[in-house]
Amino acid sequence: MFLMDSFEMQHRLSFYRPVWFFFVVAIVIQSANATDELNEEKFQQLHQSLQTSADEPWRQIPWEISLLNAQNSAAKSQKPIFIWAMDGHPLGCT
Amino acid sequence: MLDRESTFADAEIIKTLQTKFVSVAIDQAYQRRQKDTEGDFYRGIAKDSPRGDGSNGGTTQGLYIATPDGKYLGYTNHRSPERIKKFIAESLAKFKPTNVDSIKPEKIDRRYHPVLPKGGLVVRVQARVLDGYEPTDNKWQKIFQSSLSRDNLWLTNKEHESIVNGVIPAKVQRRVARFHLVDNTRGEPPMWRDDEIKSINMKLENGKLTGNASLSTRDGSRTFDCDFYGYVKTSDGMITRFDVIALGKFFGEGTYTKNAPKGKFPLGISFTLADGKDVADPIPPQASRGWLDGYLKN
């Protein structure tokens, strides 16, 4: 069995310190990239999750997006007009 | 957005609007300014509401109920479903069905009727803050924190052709950066100025789109650094698939997008070719409001 004395061990560790430091930094950087990287798997999952579902309740209302078209429909059906008026289009902005 | 997830998620309100009304959603920043038939019709209703017709330059946003010939019946700017139900019931009680003529658009203010350039494309843009919010029990804050925003990206025919030929034009890249790499999940966002684009690079190779972008205000109060990843497929000279993601770290907020997460937070933005099936597909991009030429110039 090979045994190093204390001095030799300290000498060897200090000799390898830059190598160990580089190795540890490389692992940290690699794992950080693995977390943030936009890869195929993450793309598929994220793209799917960033789509509006057809089942959203507000989409069950037959919205018009032209006020005059709404007036024409209301005149034909003799119904009142419900106007959702926002800053920025309520169906298409924000 | 808040209304989509609260007022218009209530089953009773949905049923009432489906059966007893013709419902219309508008960006009133157009109608209150339009010097045309539609603008006159809108202001004629709004003038009798507490908001007025917007001639003082202020917003007229809210919910209105009117007769088909444009007589004001009611207004509210509340979101609580119970308040909305009361508002609907009171307005309906004043309504008497009568024969009314359809109004023809005799005058059209072109500035406020932007039209997608012939041969152009609509790409749906949707964004969500993916993490970073403080936990909350407030139901309105919860809606904001999980909200999925919506907007449309417009491409011209020439840009469409260029992408089919494998090149994302610089103008398109800058338009995407300035007007669509924004956090619009809590309200109308500040867009980026041209000199706030530090870099943008979108590369298309064999149908795969990759790249990155870096944006920052001069004082660093708002920043976004992101990567792009996705697919653009073409067939017979047409784009048939445009599925792209921008994912990165956003920092900061705007006047109407307060309460962003503290520090840098992950923001995901999807770009998807519109198929014309969504009622929102014809809605012009938010950044083109009254300024389509300026929007397309970038």
Short mmCIF file of C-alpha atoms in Angstrom, two decimals:
data_model
loop_
_atom_site.label_atom_id
_atom_site.label_comp_id
_atom_site.label_asym_id
_atom_site.label_seq_id
_atom_site.Cartn_x
_atom_site.Cartn_y
_atom_site.Cartn_z
CA MET A 1 0.00 0.00 0.00
CA PHE A 2 1.28 3.37 -1.04
CA LEU A 3 1.12 6.04 1.58
CA MET A 4 1.97 9.68 1.09
CA ASP A 5 3.28 11.72 3.89
CA SER A 6 1.53 14.94 4.78
CA PHE A 7 3.95 17.17 2.92
CA GLU A 8 3.72 15.17 -0.28
CA MET A 9 -0.10 15.12 -0.15
CA GLN A 10 -0.27 18.89 0.28
CA HIS A 11 2.19 19.33 -2.57
CA ARG A 12 0.19 17.11 -4.90
CA LEU A 13 -3.13 18.76 -4.03
CA SER A 14 -1.77 22.24 -4.62
CA PHE A 15 -0.30 21.03 -7.92
CA TYR A 16 -3.70 19.76 -9.06
CA ARG A 17 -5.70 22.69 -7.58
CA PRO A 18 -5.98 24.65 -10.91
CA VAL A 19 -7.11 21.46 -12.67
CA TRP A 20 -9.75 20.72 -10.03
CA PHE A 21 -10.92 24.33 -10.08
CA PHE A 22 -11.33 24.25 -13.87
CA PHE A 23 -13.15 20.90 -13.65
CA VAL A 24 -15.64 22.17 -11.04
CA VAL A 25 -16.30 25.41 -12.96
CA ALA A 26 -16.91 23.43 -16.16
CA ILE A 27 -19.48 21.22 -14.40
CA VAL A 28 -21.28 24.27 -12.96
CA ILE A 29 -21.42 25.99 -16.35
CA GLN A 30 -22.59 22.81 -18.06
CA SER A 31 -25.38 22.23 -15.56
CA ALA A 32 -26.47 25.88 -15.81
CA ASN A 33 -26.69 25.57 -19.60
CA ALA A 34 -28.65 22.35 -19.27
CA THR A 35 -31.24 24.25 -17.19
CA ASP A 36 -31.60 27.22 -19.52
CA GLU A 37 -31.00 25.66 -22.92
CA LEU A 38 -33.88 25.85 -25.35
CA ASN A 39 -33.70 22.33 -26.72
CA GLU A 40 -36.13 20.16 -28.66
CA GLU A 41 -37.83 18.75 -25.58
CA LYS A 42 -38.26 22.15 -23.95
CA PHE A 43 -39.48 23.65 -27.22
CA GLN A 44 -42.22 21.03 -27.62
CA GLN A 45 -43.39 21.38 -24.05
CA LEU A 46 -43.28 25.18 -23.99
CA HIS A 47 -44.85 25.76 -27.39
CA GLN A 48 -47.77 23.56 -26.42
CA SER A 49 -48.23 25.33 -23.09
CA LEU A 50 -48.25 28.76 -24.76
CA GLN A 51 -51.36 28.13 -26.87
CA THR A 52 -54.88 29.27 -26.03
CA SER A 53 -57.19 26.32 -25.47
CA ALA A 54 -60.29 26.13 -27.67
CA ASP A 55 -62.22 25.34 -24.49
CA GLU A 56 -61.52 28.68 -22.81
CA PRO A 57 -64.91 29.88 -21.50
CA TRP A 58 -64.66 33.37 -23.07
CA ARG A 59 -64.27 31.73 -26.48
CA GLN A 60 -67.74 30.19 -26.19
CA ILE A 61 -69.26 33.66 -26.72
CA PRO A 62 -69.77 34.48 -30.43
CA TRP A 63 -67.79 37.72 -30.39
CA GLU A 64 -67.94 40.16 -33.27
CA ILE A 65 -64.88 42.38 -33.73
CA SER A 66 -66.60 45.02 -35.88
CA LEU A 67 -69.09 47.34 -34.19
CA LEU A 68 -71.02 47.91 -37.42
CA ASN A 69 -71.24 44.17 -38.08
CA ALA A 70 -72.58 43.80 -34.55
CA GLN A 71 -75.13 46.58 -35.24
CA ASN A 72 -76.23 44.80 -38.43
CA SER A 73 -76.67 41.47 -36.58
CA ALA A 74 -78.49 43.19 -33.72
CA ALA A 75 -80.85 44.94 -36.14
CA LYS A 76 -81.71 41.63 -37.82
CA SER A 77 -82.15 39.68 -34.59
CA GLN A 78 -83.71 42.57 -32.63
CA LYS A 79 -81.27 42.01 -29.79
CA PRO A 80 -79.33 44.60 -27.79
CA ILE A 81 -75.60 45.07 -28.36
CA PHE A 82 -73.12 44.19 -25.62
CA ILE A 83 -69.89 46.15 -26.15
CA TRP A 84 -66.63 45.11 -24.48
CA ALA A 85 -64.48 48.21 -25.08
CA MET A 86 -60.93 48.25 -23.75
CA ASP A 87 -57.59 50.00 -24.17
CA GLY A 88 -55.92 47.46 -26.39
CA HIS A 89 -58.10 44.87 -28.09
CA PRO A 90 -59.65 42.59 -25.43
CA LEU A 91 -59.32 39.51 -27.67
CA GLY A 92 -56.04 40.36 -29.31
CA CYS A 93 -53.86 42.46 -27.06
CA THR A 94 -52.65 41.56 -23.55
CA MET B 1 -57.00 39.59 -20.06
CA LEU B 2 -58.38 39.90 -16.54
CA ASP B 3 -61.90 40.06 -17.99
CA ARG B 4 -61.33 36.98 -20.15
CA GLU B 5 -60.49 34.98 -17.04
CA SER B 6 -63.11 36.48 -14.69
CA THR B 7 -66.23 38.16 -16.13
CA PHE B 8 -66.31 36.09 -19.30
CA ALA B 9 -65.51 32.85 -17.53
CA ASP B 10 -68.83 32.95 -15.64
CA ALA B 11 -71.25 30.33 -17.02
CA GLU B 12 -74.38 32.43 -16.45
CA ILE B 13 -72.90 35.51 -18.14
CA ILE B 14 -71.72 33.38 -21.08
CA LYS B 15 -75.19 31.86 -21.50
CA THR B 16 -76.85 35.30 -21.36
CA LEU B 17 -74.49 36.76 -23.94
CA GLN B 18 -74.94 33.72 -26.20
CA THR B 19 -78.72 33.98 -26.21
CA LYS B 20 -79.83 37.55 -25.49
CA PHE B 21 -77.20 39.80 -27.04
CA VAL B 22 -75.01 40.43 -30.01
CA SER B 23 -71.59 40.79 -28.38
CA VAL B 24 -68.70 42.76 -29.78
CA ALA B 25 -65.14 43.27 -28.49
CA ILE B 26 -63.25 46.40 -29.56
CA ASP B 27 -60.16 48.45 -28.82
CA GLN B 28 -61.98 51.71 -28.12
CA ALA B 29 -58.81 53.69 -28.83
CA TYR B 30 -59.84 53.21 -32.47
CA GLN B 31 -63.59 53.91 -32.32
CA ARG B 32 -63.37 57.01 -30.16
CA ARG B 33 -60.99 58.55 -32.70
CA GLN B 34 -62.53 57.29 -35.95
CA LYS B 35 -63.98 60.03 -38.14
CA ASP B 36 -66.42 57.72 -39.86
CA THR B 37 -69.74 55.88 -39.59
CA GLU B 38 -68.56 53.38 -36.99
CA GLY B 39 -66.86 56.06 -34.88
CA ASP B 40 -70.04 58.17 -34.92
CA PHE B 41 -72.10 55.16 -33.86
CA TYR B 42 -69.75 54.35 -30.97
CA ARG B 43 -69.43 57.91 -29.68
CA GLY B 44 -73.21 58.27 -29.92
CA ILE B 45 -73.54 55.47 -27.37
CA ALA B 46 -70.59 56.44 -25.16
CA LYS B 47 -71.58 60.11 -24.87
CA ASP B 48 -74.51 59.19 -22.61
CA SER B 49 -72.35 57.02 -20.31
CA PRO B 50 -70.37 58.30 -17.32
CA ARG B 51 -67.25 58.02 -19.52
CA GLY B 52 -68.45 60.46 -22.17
CA ASP B 53 -67.50 60.16 -25.85
CA GLY B 54 -63.76 60.50 -25.39
CA SER B 55 -63.61 64.00 -26.89
CA ASN B 56 -61.63 65.11 -23.82
CA GLY B 57 -58.89 62.70 -24.91
CA GLY B 58 -59.57 60.21 -22.14
CA THR B 59 -60.30 56.52 -22.41
CA THR B 60 -63.87 55.31 -22.82
CA GLN B 61 -63.09 51.74 -21.81
CA GLY B 62 -65.68 49.60 -20.07
CA LEU B 63 -68.77 47.52 -20.82
CA TYR B 64 -71.72 49.11 -22.63
CA ILE B 65 -75.17 47.89 -23.55
CA ALA B 66 -77.04 49.66 -26.35
CA THR B 67 -80.00 49.20 -28.66
CA PRO B 68 -79.36 48.29 -32.31
CA ASP B 69 -80.04 51.90 -33.30
CA GLY B 70 -77.40 53.14 -30.89
CA LYS B 71 -79.33 54.23 -27.83
CA TYR B 72 -77.36 53.90 -24.61
CA LEU B 73 -78.84 51.47 -22.07
CA GLY B 74 -76.08 51.00 -19.52
CA TYR B 75 -72.39 51.10 -18.64
CA THR B 76 -70.06 49.55 -16.07
CA ASN B 77 -66.34 49.24 -15.61
CA HIS B 78 -66.55 46.57 -12.91
CA ARG B 79 -65.25 43.02 -13.25
CA SER B 80 -67.08 41.19 -10.52
CA PRO B 81 -69.47 38.70 -12.17
CA GLU B 82 -72.21 39.63 -9.67
CA ARG B 83 -71.98 43.33 -10.57
CA ILE B 84 -71.99 42.46 -14.27
CA LYS B 85 -75.11 40.30 -13.91
CA LYS B 86 -76.90 43.19 -12.17
CA PHE B 87 -75.76 45.59 -14.90
CA ILE B 88 -77.02 43.21 -17.62
CA ALA B 89 -80.39 42.67 -15.92
CA GLU B 90 -80.98 46.41 -15.43
CA SER B 91 -80.03 47.21 -19.03
CA LEU B 92 -82.16 44.38 -20.45
CA ALA B 93 -85.17 45.67 -18.50
CA LYS B 94 -84.95 48.93 -20.48
CA PHE B 95 -84.75 47.20 -23.86
CA LYS B 96 -87.77 46.91 -26.18
CA PRO B 97 -87.18 45.03 -29.47
CA THR B 98 -88.13 47.13 -32.50
CA ASN B 99 -87.47 47.13 -36.23
CA VAL B 100 -84.21 48.91 -36.93
CA ASP B 101 -82.30 49.35 -40.18
CA SER B 102 -78.78 48.03 -40.59
CA ILE B 103 -76.20 50.82 -40.75
CA LYS B 104 -74.00 50.83 -43.85
CA PRO B 105 -70.41 52.04 -43.55
CA GLU B 106 -70.84 55.16 -45.68
CA LYS B 107 -67.58 56.63 -44.49
CA ILE B 108 -64.47 54.66 -43.45
CA ASP B 109 -61.51 56.27 -41.67
CA ARG B 110 -58.68 54.23 -43.22
CA ARG B 111 -56.21 55.20 -40.53
CA TYR B 112 -58.21 53.16 -38.04
CA HIS B 113 -59.08 50.26 -40.34
CA PRO B 114 -55.67 48.71 -40.97
CA VAL B 115 -55.75 45.82 -43.39
CA LEU B 116 -53.25 42.97 -43.66
CA PRO B 117 -51.17 43.59 -46.80
CA LYS B 118 -52.27 41.38 -49.71
CA GLY B 119 -50.44 38.07 -49.62
CA GLY B 120 -49.26 38.77 -46.08
CA LEU B 121 -49.35 36.45 -43.10
CA VAL B 122 -50.67 36.59 -39.56
CA VAL B 123 -48.63 34.93 -36.82
CA ARG B 124 -50.23 34.58 -33.38
CA VAL B 125 -47.98 35.71 -30.55
CA GLN B 126 -48.69 34.52 -27.01
CA ALA B 127 -46.62 35.06 -23.87
CA ARG B 128 -46.53 33.94 -20.27
CA VAL B 129 -44.34 34.68 -17.25
CA LEU B 130 -43.03 31.24 -16.34
CA ASP B 131 -41.83 31.85 -12.78
CA GLY B 132 -40.74 34.44 -10.26
CA TYR B 133 -43.95 35.79 -8.76
CA GLU B 134 -44.42 35.98 -5.01
CA PRO B 135 -47.17 33.59 -3.86
CA THR B 136 -50.51 35.37 -3.39
CA ASP B 137 -54.03 34.63 -2.19
CA ASN B 138 -55.46 37.57 -4.14
CA LYS B 139 -57.60 36.08 -6.91
CA TRP B 140 -57.00 38.98 -9.34
CA GLN B 141 -53.24 38.78 -8.83
CA LYS B 142 -53.40 35.03 -9.37
CA ILE B 143 -55.10 35.59 -12.73
CA PHE B 144 -52.40 38.07 -13.75
CA GLN B 145 -49.64 35.74 -12.63
CA SER B 146 -50.80 32.86 -14.81
CA SER B 147 -52.14 34.87 -17.73
CA LEU B 148 -51.40 34.05 -21.36
CA SER B 149 -51.23 37.22 -23.45
CA ARG B 150 -52.24 37.50 -27.10
CA ASP B 151 -51.20 39.65 -30.05
CA ASN B 152 -50.66 39.21 -33.79
CA LEU B 153 -47.49 39.64 -35.85
CA TRP B 154 -48.09 40.79 -39.44
CA LEU B 155 -45.77 39.92 -42.32
CA THR B 156 -45.98 41.40 -45.81
CA ASN B 157 -46.08 39.35 -49.01
CA LYS B 158 -42.44 40.23 -49.76
CA GLU B 159 -41.36 39.14 -46.28
CA HIS B 160 -43.38 35.96 -46.68
CA GLU B 161 -41.51 35.22 -49.94
CA SER B 162 -38.16 35.94 -48.32
CA ILE B 163 -38.85 33.51 -45.48
CA VAL B 164 -39.95 30.87 -47.99
CA ASN B 165 -36.51 31.37 -49.57
CA GLY B 166 -34.83 30.75 -46.22
CA VAL B 167 -34.08 34.29 -45.08
CA ILE B 168 -35.74 36.11 -42.17
CA PRO B 169 -35.51 39.73 -43.37
CA ALA B 170 -33.76 42.18 -41.03
CA LYS B 171 -36.97 44.26 -40.97
CA VAL B 172 -38.94 41.29 -39.68
CA GLN B 173 -36.32 40.54 -37.03
CA ARG B 174 -36.45 44.13 -35.78
CA ARG B 175 -40.26 44.16 -35.87
CA VAL B 176 -40.31 41.00 -33.79
CA ALA B 177 -37.83 42.52 -31.35
CA ARG B 178 -39.44 45.94 -30.97
CA PHE B 179 -43.09 44.96 -30.83
CA HIS B 180 -43.34 41.30 -29.90
CA LEU B 181 -40.52 40.55 -27.43
CA VAL B 182 -42.55 42.31 -24.75
CA ASP B 183 -44.14 41.33 -21.45
CA ASN B 184 -47.80 42.09 -22.18
CA THR B 185 -49.15 39.59 -19.65
CA ARG B 186 -50.42 42.23 -17.19
CA GLY B 187 -51.60 44.97 -19.56
CA GLU B 188 -50.53 47.18 -22.44
CA PRO B 189 -46.73 46.94 -22.54
CA PRO B 190 -44.14 49.54 -23.44
CA MET B 191 -42.68 48.62 -26.83
CA TRP B 192 -38.94 48.82 -27.47
CA ARG B 193 -37.36 51.73 -29.30
CA ASP B 194 -35.17 50.92 -32.26
CA ASP B 195 -31.99 51.89 -30.40
CA GLU B 196 -32.94 49.58 -27.53
CA ILE B 197 -32.28 46.54 -29.72
CA LYS B 198 -28.75 45.61 -28.70
CA SER B 199 -28.69 42.59 -30.98
CA ILE B 200 -31.01 40.22 -32.79
CA ASN B 201 -30.10 37.22 -34.86
CA MET B 202 -32.59 34.79 -36.40
CA LYS B 203 -31.20 32.05 -38.60
CA LEU B 204 -33.18 29.63 -40.72
CA GLU B 205 -31.48 26.41 -41.79
CA ASN B 206 -33.32 23.45 -43.29
CA GLY B 207 -36.58 24.60 -41.75
CA LYS B 208 -35.15 25.09 -38.27
CA LEU B 209 -35.08 28.56 -36.78
CA THR B 210 -32.56 29.46 -34.09
CA GLY B 211 -31.10 32.68 -32.77
CA ASN B 212 -31.08 35.14 -29.94
CA ALA B 213 -31.89 38.71 -29.04
CA SER B 214 -30.82 41.25 -26.45
CA LEU B 215 -32.82 44.37 -25.60
CA SER B 216 -32.29 47.06 -23.03
CA THR B 217 -33.51 50.54 -22.28
CA ARG B 218 -30.73 53.09 -21.98
CA ASP B 219 -31.01 53.21 -18.18
CA GLY B 220 -31.33 49.43 -17.87
CA SER B 221 -34.72 49.66 -16.19
CA ARG B 222 -36.12 47.14 -18.68
CA THR B 223 -34.15 44.34 -20.33
CA PHE B 224 -34.80 41.09 -22.17
CA ASP B 225 -32.32 38.50 -23.33
CA CYS B 226 -33.72 35.49 -25.13
CA ASP B 227 -33.05 32.58 -27.44
CA PHE B 228 -35.20 31.51 -30.39
CA TYR B 229 -35.95 27.94 -31.32
CA GLY B 230 -38.51 26.47 -33.67
CA TYR B 231 -39.60 25.39 -37.11
CA VAL B 232 -40.68 27.14 -40.28
CA LYS B 233 -41.93 24.81 -43.01
CA THR B 234 -42.94 25.76 -46.53
CA SER B 235 -44.79 24.12 -49.38
CA ASP B 236 -45.52 25.41 -52.91
CA GLY B 237 -44.13 28.84 -52.07
CA MET B 238 -46.21 29.26 -48.92
CA ILE B 239 -45.33 29.06 -45.25
CA THR B 240 -47.30 26.13 -43.89
CA ARG B 241 -45.81 25.99 -40.41
CA PHE B 242 -44.39 28.71 -38.19
CA ASP B 243 -43.88 27.38 -34.69
CA VAL B 244 -41.22 29.33 -32.84
CA ILE B 245 -40.45 30.00 -29.19
CA ALA B 246 -38.57 32.89 -27.63
CA LEU B 247 -37.40 32.03 -24.13
CA GLY B 248 -35.35 34.30 -21.92
CA LYS B 249 -34.99 36.46 -18.86
CA PHE B 250 -37.01 39.65 -18.67
CA PHE B 251 -36.44 42.48 -16.23
CA GLY B 252 -38.66 45.46 -15.44
CA GLU B 253 -42.19 46.64 -16.10
CA GLY B 254 -44.16 49.46 -17.72
CA THR B 255 -46.79 51.98 -16.67
CA TYR B 256 -49.59 49.54 -17.43
CA THR B 257 -47.72 46.34 -16.60
CA LYS B 258 -46.96 46.95 -12.94
CA ASN B 259 -46.28 44.19 -10.39
CA ALA B 260 -43.81 42.22 -12.46
CA PRO B 261 -41.77 39.64 -10.54
CA LYS B 262 -38.76 41.08 -8.75
CA GLY B 263 -35.42 40.83 -10.54
CA LYS B 264 -35.01 38.88 -13.75
CA PHE B 265 -37.77 36.42 -14.50
CA PRO B 266 -38.34 33.79 -17.22
CA LEU B 267 -40.67 34.87 -20.04
CA GLY B 268 -41.82 32.49 -22.77
CA ILE B 269 -43.27 33.76 -26.06
CA SER B 270 -44.76 31.54 -28.76
CA PHE B 271 -45.17 32.41 -32.43
CA THR B 272 -47.70 30.29 -34.32
CA LEU B 273 -49.08 30.62 -37.85
CA ALA B 274 -52.71 31.77 -37.65
CA ASP B 275 -55.16 29.50 -39.44
CA GLY B 276 -58.05 31.96 -39.59
CA LYS B 277 -60.14 29.94 -37.14
CA ASP B 278 -59.63 32.28 -34.19
CA VAL B 279 -61.90 35.32 -33.97
CA ALA B 280 -58.79 37.31 -33.03
CA ASP B 281 -56.85 36.39 -36.20
CA PRO B 282 -57.93 39.53 -38.16
CA ILE B 283 -57.14 41.91 -35.28
CA PRO B 284 -54.23 44.19 -36.20
CA PRO B 285 -51.04 44.11 -34.10
CA GLN B 286 -51.21 46.23 -30.97
CA ALA B 287 -48.18 48.22 -32.06
CA SER B 288 -49.79 49.14 -35.39
CA ARG B 289 -52.56 51.20 -33.77
CA GLY B 290 -52.97 54.27 -35.98
CA TRP B 291 -49.47 53.59 -37.34
CA LEU B 292 -49.47 50.56 -39.67
CA ASP B 293 -46.80 51.99 -41.97
CA GLY B 294 -44.51 52.59 -39.00
CA TYR B 295 -45.13 49.07 -37.71
CA LEU B 296 -44.35 47.48 -41.07
CA LYS B 297 -41.34 49.74 -41.65
CA ASN B 298 -39.46 48.01 -38.85
#
